[in-house]
Amino acid sequence: MNHFPQAWGRPRDDIYGPYDSSHLHSSLPQSHTQSPAVTGTSVLGVKFKDGVVIAADNLASYGSLARFTDVKRLRTFAGTSVIGFGGDVSDMQYLDRLLQSLDIRENYSSHGHSLNAKNLHTYLAKIFYKRRSDFNPLWNNVLVAGLDDEGKPFLSQADLLGTTFSAPTLATGFGAHLAQPLLRRLVPHDEGSVKDVTREMAIDAVKECMKVLFYRDARSSDRYSIAVVTKEGEIEMKEDEKLEGQSWAFADMIRGYGTQVN
Amino acid sequence: MTSIGTGYDLSNSVFSPDGRNFQVEYAVKAVENGGTCIGIRCKEGVVLAVEKIIVSKLLKPGANKRIATVDRNVGIVTSGLLPDGRHLTSRARDEASSWRRTYKSPIPINALAGRLGGYVQAYTLYSSVRPFGVTAIMGGWDTEGELEVDGQVGTGPTSGGGGKINDHDIGEKISRGGPGLYMIEPSGQYWGYYGAATGKGRQAAKSELEKLDLASPTNNLTLNEAVKEAARIIYVAHEDSKDKEFELEMTWISHEGGPTKGRHEEVPKELFDAAVKAAKKAMPEYDDSDDEQGEEGGDQMQE
Amino acid sequence: MASLMSDTAAHSDALGYSFSKSIPNPTSHSSGPRQHSFYPYTDNGGSTLGITGSTFAILAGDTRSTSGYNINTRHAPKVFRIGADDPSSRIVLSVVGFAADGNALKERLDTIVKMYRYQHGKAMSVKACAQRLSTILYSKRFFPYYVHAILGGMDEDGKGALYSYDPVGSYEREQCRAAGAAASLIMPFLDNQVNYKNQHVPGSGEGHALQQRQVTDLSQDTVQGLVRDAFTSAVERHIEVGDGLQMMIITKEGVQEIFEPLKRD
């Protein structure tokens, strides 16, 4: 008996011949997207007492190549909501067009906009879930910022599997690891703390996190977009911001990987 | 004119010996009794207005809209058989969205007019169908800004290969977009207009429109003035059937820098009321009871 | 794990076993096109539990939602009222596992229960709803809803009812059930405290002669206490459980929802 548990009970090649694994690689009748191509990285969102702040950088990467550097990943819908897209850019464009056509149809009746951010989020989540159930996913991770049915600030996430959740601070991708812990300092009591967060606090926290992400996320850029949605339903969108107050002094100290081995 | 008894008026696909399609002419008759619709095209945009005869006191004022939005930047109003008008509007919406699916950009007004003209004309060709009993007035604004591609993510290069052409590159003002006003008739004939009118009061409306001298290159009618003229013209055109009460409905489309930002929208209540007030003032028989009438105008717009 | 696999693969070649070929392992194939195949499921952690008494049923769940080591949100309820537009409805569903499937399942059952009410003019019984839930789950036998569902309500005799399900619709009516990430921690506790398993009458004998402690009817307060204890304990020992406790208490009077804090570490 050999001492590799993984080998126990397996047929030995010298007796039974090598395993014929050809059936494992048989081609499927129809193939769908199995991986994203041109991608955007993290999206950040924070609720404050009168609205929501949302931000994403302007980079679209092709693998490790910084392929497009002026990509607008924050998109406004129905004049009162902003969606921040992470993940595949072509799927983002598809969803953009889909939501635009929805908005056009919504406007046929003359009683004004009726789709709020909550409605959009539900709609998007259902599309994501349908597509994952068809094994033809839309490779995105999105944040939806705006207002809910009662006109209160709304922030929610949806991803390629159709998973949804909502919190006073949200971050997708790398931001879930790096930014979310920093953003949560703003809201020690979750939803109960939102009333104590001002617009300036939220914006500053988001900007700081964008900087942290730029320091550590190799697929990020220092050009970013930031939008503020307020209770009045107004959107203040800035699409060509540059990170301020960068300091790479810390980089000097880093040892253990890269060119400095110790 | 009369075709009674000749047999040439019974089928769509049959010409009369003198080259007429009587079915189409009967369709025009259906339009001639419809509520007056007008469109005014000026430099800053387009105004559409319709005279809605109140056929029953039980109808909710301000409900049952007659001017429809197509895509975001086009409005259509029809006179004649209303269900035919709704179907035509629905077709226009389908055309606009299919254009977007193909070209990833909004349909130009002239292209939409062409599509609708072709569609209406097809209903004059076959014995199995009847022509549309409507004349449609379609107004819109093609953006004067850079044409966006639906879902575009960047702004593209500002100069160099693939860069943008600016006014100073060619030494003259680049002309993009602008207002569009078309009228599509039951025959499928469609023409572009400065001012268009159809329905019962079209003759009076047309002569009023002509007075505005819209075709003149020096014409400087503003959009706000156009709204007031439109309201007044509907009131003038209503003169011949003033035994019937009516409701006024008005929409407009301004340029991107204007009040509607290139979109087709209802004329806001304030401006609407002012236009109605001015229209009544211009009409001798309304003039004496200004205030009361003004209030009535307010009621008309509520949903 | 992957590196461990590829190491053994190298060894096994020498031994004459077809590891590298029989275990599809993308990381060990450095050449050729790499397929990042799409996996339609994820685990959002969390735990649920249900206990019935003679006049009530309690369904509870924590409110944490996770992705790996990340906390998505501290407030994502897993226990839902079904057919709640009808005030006479006494049905509650808890779902734990893949949250997107859980939501889809909840909405589907909710729609069915509402349609039943509209079409038949009476509320669906829990028994019928339980059977229907099973058929819904089984209808996706070959692409399952990746959830452990627990359905609670009041039965036709006015007693608390509880049904627990596996992902493909196998179900059973039970006294109590824990599901989800900390099910293996909570269930033994429930066995002991609700059904008095491994509790004996002192001095009743030795070995097999030992008498089982007689199961008693538990009061609502006792059960609520058990739920609280179960979750505070689970929170200590499982990283995917915490943040908040949601309880739905179903009685003939109605359905009461309670939120309480849990540890957030």
mmCIF file of N, CA and C in Angstrom, chain A residues 68 70-73 75 78 89 92-94 96-97 99-101 103-104 107-111 113, chain B residues 65 68-72 93-94 96-97 100 104 149-157 263 266 303:
data_model
loop_
_atom_site.group_PDB
_atom_site.id
_atom_site.type_symbol
_atom_site.label_atom_id
_atom_site.label_comp_id
_atom_site.label_asym_id
_atom_site.label_seq_id
_atom_site.Cartn_x
_atom_site.Cartn_y
_atom_site.Cartn_z
ATOM 1 N N PHE A 68 -8.479 50.958 -21.493
ATOM 2 C CA PHE A 68 -9.191 52.226 -21.735
ATOM 3 C C PHE A 68 -9.139 53.068 -20.466
ATOM 4 N N ASP A 70 -10.568 56.317 -20.094
ATOM 5 C CA ASP A 70 -11.619 57.328 -19.884
ATOM 6 C C ASP A 70 -12.998 56.694 -19.945
ATOM 7 N N VAL A 71 -13.134 55.619 -19.213
ATOM 8 C CA VAL A 71 -14.402 54.894 -19.250
ATOM 9 C C VAL A 71 -15.310 55.346 -18.106
ATOM 10 N N LYS A 72 -16.513 55.747 -18.472
ATOM 11 C CA LYS A 72 -17.471 56.203 -17.457
ATOM 12 C C LYS A 72 -18.230 55.001 -16.934
ATOM 13 N N ARG A 73 -17.926 54.632 -15.697
ATOM 14 C CA ARG A 73 -18.584 53.450 -15.140
ATOM 15 C C ARG A 73 -19.743 53.815 -14.217
ATOM 16 N N ARG A 75 -23.353 55.487 -14.255
ATOM 17 C CA ARG A 75 -24.347 55.860 -15.250
ATOM 18 C C ARG A 75 -25.634 56.297 -14.559
ATOM 19 N N ALA A 78 -33.042 57.539 -15.431
ATOM 20 C CA ALA A 78 -34.306 58.192 -15.113
ATOM 21 C C ALA A 78 -34.092 59.471 -14.314
ATOM 22 N N VAL A 89 -17.120 45.275 -19.235
ATOM 23 C CA VAL A 89 -17.579 46.556 -19.776
ATOM 24 C C VAL A 89 -18.627 46.369 -20.869
ATOM 25 N N MET A 92 -21.794 45.800 -19.284
ATOM 26 C CA MET A 92 -22.266 47.084 -18.752
ATOM 27 C C MET A 92 -22.961 47.876 -19.850
ATOM 28 N N GLN A 93 -22.362 47.900 -21.024
ATOM 29 C CA GLN A 93 -22.967 48.657 -22.138
ATOM 30 C C GLN A 93 -24.304 48.056 -22.542
ATOM 31 N N TYR A 94 -24.364 46.732 -22.505
ATOM 32 C CA TYR A 94 -25.636 46.072 -22.823
ATOM 33 C C TYR A 94 -26.712 46.482 -21.823
ATOM 34 N N ASP A 96 -26.733 49.099 -19.944
ATOM 35 C CA ASP A 96 -27.001 50.527 -20.131
ATOM 36 C C ASP A 96 -28.096 50.713 -21.179
ATOM 37 N N ARG A 97 -27.913 50.069 -22.314
ATOM 38 C CA ARG A 97 -28.902 50.208 -23.390
ATOM 39 C C ARG A 97 -30.244 49.638 -22.990
ATOM 40 N N LEU A 99 -31.507 49.465 -19.981
ATOM 41 C CA LEU A 99 -32.173 50.369 -19.044
ATOM 42 C C LEU A 99 -32.619 51.655 -19.735
ATOM 43 N N GLN A 100 -31.853 52.099 -20.735
ATOM 44 C CA GLN A 100 -32.284 53.283 -21.493
ATOM 45 C C GLN A 100 -33.599 52.993 -22.205
ATOM 46 N N SER A 101 -33.697 51.814 -22.813
ATOM 47 C CA SER A 101 -34.937 51.492 -23.532
ATOM 48 C C SER A 101 -36.098 51.365 -22.549
ATOM 49 N N ASP A 103 -36.335 53.090 -19.848
ATOM 50 C CA ASP A 103 -36.657 54.476 -19.490
ATOM 51 C C ASP A 103 -37.494 55.142 -20.585
ATOM 52 N N ILE A 104 -37.144 54.876 -21.827
ATOM 53 C CA ILE A 104 -37.912 55.453 -22.938
ATOM 54 C C ILE A 104 -39.355 54.966 -22.877
ATOM 55 N N ASN A 107 -41.410 56.544 -20.257
ATOM 56 C CA ASN A 107 -41.777 57.935 -20.507
ATOM 57 C C ASN A 107 -42.926 58.121 -21.488
ATOM 58 N N TYR A 108 -43.380 57.023 -22.084
ATOM 59 C CA TYR A 108 -44.507 57.142 -23.017
ATOM 60 C C TYR A 108 -45.724 57.718 -22.311
ATOM 61 N N SER A 109 -45.957 57.251 -21.085
ATOM 62 C CA SER A 109 -47.055 57.843 -20.326
ATOM 63 C C SER A 109 -46.530 59.142 -19.722
ATOM 64 N N SER A 110 -47.390 60.146 -19.702
ATOM 65 C CA SER A 110 -46.881 61.484 -19.426
ATOM 66 C C SER A 110 -46.807 61.823 -17.942
ATOM 67 N N HIS A 111 -47.083 60.849 -17.051
ATOM 68 C CA HIS A 111 -47.075 61.218 -15.630
ATOM 69 C C HIS A 111 -45.686 61.144 -14.980
ATOM 70 N N HIS A 113 -41.441 60.397 -14.236
ATOM 71 C CA HIS A 113 -40.653 59.217 -13.908
ATOM 72 C C HIS A 113 -41.275 58.446 -12.780
ATOM 73 N N LYS B 65 -54.920 61.607 -22.981
ATOM 74 C CA LYS B 65 -53.978 62.436 -23.738
ATOM 75 C C LYS B 65 -53.995 62.062 -25.225
ATOM 76 N N ALA B 68 -48.701 61.938 -28.167
ATOM 77 C CA ALA B 68 -47.909 60.842 -27.623
ATOM 78 C C ALA B 68 -46.418 61.094 -27.817
ATOM 79 N N THR B 69 -45.638 60.506 -26.922
ATOM 80 C CA THR B 69 -44.181 60.610 -27.037
ATOM 81 C C THR B 69 -43.637 59.378 -27.743
ATOM 82 N N VAL B 70 -42.706 59.614 -28.655
ATOM 83 C CA VAL B 70 -42.021 58.520 -29.330
ATOM 84 C C VAL B 70 -40.536 58.708 -29.043
ATOM 85 N N ASP B 71 -39.838 57.609 -28.686
ATOM 86 C CA ASP B 71 -38.465 57.732 -28.204
ATOM 87 C C ASP B 71 -38.490 58.794 -27.113
ATOM 88 N N ARG B 72 -37.520 59.749 -27.136
ATOM 89 C CA ARG B 72 -37.566 60.795 -26.115
ATOM 90 C C ARG B 72 -37.814 62.157 -26.715
ATOM 91 N N ARG B 93 -43.167 54.058 -32.333
ATOM 92 C CA ARG B 93 -42.326 53.674 -31.195
ATOM 93 C C ARG B 93 -41.493 52.438 -31.529
ATOM 94 N N ASP B 94 -42.124 51.491 -32.191
ATOM 95 C CA ASP B 94 -41.391 50.283 -32.593
ATOM 96 C C ASP B 94 -40.260 50.629 -33.558
ATOM 97 N N ALA B 96 -38.720 53.472 -33.799
ATOM 98 C CA ALA B 96 -37.670 54.202 -33.081
ATOM 99 C C ALA B 96 -36.796 53.252 -32.269
ATOM 100 N N SER B 97 -37.427 52.271 -31.615
ATOM 101 C CA SER B 97 -36.618 51.375 -30.783
ATOM 102 C C SER B 97 -35.833 50.400 -31.642
ATOM 103 N N ARG B 100 -32.821 52.173 -32.781
ATOM 104 C CA ARG B 100 -31.818 52.214 -31.701
ATOM 105 C C ARG B 100 -31.085 50.892 -31.583
ATOM 106 N N LYS B 104 -27.712 52.041 -32.476
ATOM 107 C CA LYS B 104 -27.283 52.492 -31.158
ATOM 108 C C LYS B 104 -27.350 54.009 -31.028
ATOM 109 N N VAL B 149 -23.472 57.637 -28.866
ATOM 110 C CA VAL B 149 -23.779 56.250 -29.168
ATOM 111 C C VAL B 149 -24.332 55.639 -27.889
ATOM 112 N N ASP B 150 -25.442 54.931 -27.984
ATOM 113 C CA ASP B 150 -26.036 54.329 -26.793
ATOM 114 C C ASP B 150 -25.036 53.384 -26.142
ATOM 115 N N GLY B 151 -24.800 53.570 -24.873
ATOM 116 C CA GLY B 151 -23.886 52.712 -24.128
ATOM 117 C C GLY B 151 -22.440 53.077 -24.293
ATOM 118 N N GLN B 152 -22.139 54.164 -24.957
ATOM 119 C CA GLN B 152 -20.730 54.538 -25.120
ATOM 120 C C GLN B 152 -20.114 54.837 -23.758
ATOM 121 N N VAL B 153 -18.838 54.472 -23.614
ATOM 122 C CA VAL B 153 -18.224 54.598 -22.295
ATOM 123 C C VAL B 153 -17.230 55.745 -22.203
ATOM 124 N N GLY B 154 -16.659 56.147 -23.324
ATOM 125 C CA GLY B 154 -15.632 57.179 -23.279
ATOM 126 C C GLY B 154 -16.014 58.385 -24.105
ATOM 127 N N THR B 155 -15.077 59.323 -24.199
ATOM 128 C CA THR B 155 -15.336 60.518 -25.002
ATOM 129 C C THR B 155 -14.583 60.484 -26.323
ATOM 130 N N GLY B 156 -13.655 59.528 -26.466
ATOM 131 C CA GLY B 156 -12.874 59.423 -27.688
ATOM 132 C C GLY B 156 -11.780 60.468 -27.725
ATOM 133 N N PRO B 157 -10.881 60.356 -28.697
ATOM 134 C CA PRO B 157 -9.780 61.310 -28.763
ATOM 135 C C PRO B 157 -10.280 62.709 -29.087
ATOM 136 N N ARG B 263 -36.000 67.123 -25.205
ATOM 137 C CA ARG B 263 -37.019 66.094 -24.997
ATOM 138 C C ARG B 263 -38.409 66.596 -25.354
ATOM 139 N N GLU B 266 -44.807 67.826 -22.001
ATOM 140 C CA GLU B 266 -45.982 68.691 -21.932
ATOM 141 C C GLU B 266 -45.531 70.115 -21.645
ATOM 142 N N GLU B 303 -54.403 66.174 -14.125
ATOM 143 C CA GLU B 303 -54.495 64.755 -14.507
ATOM 144 C C GLU B 303 -55.694 64.096 -13.827
#
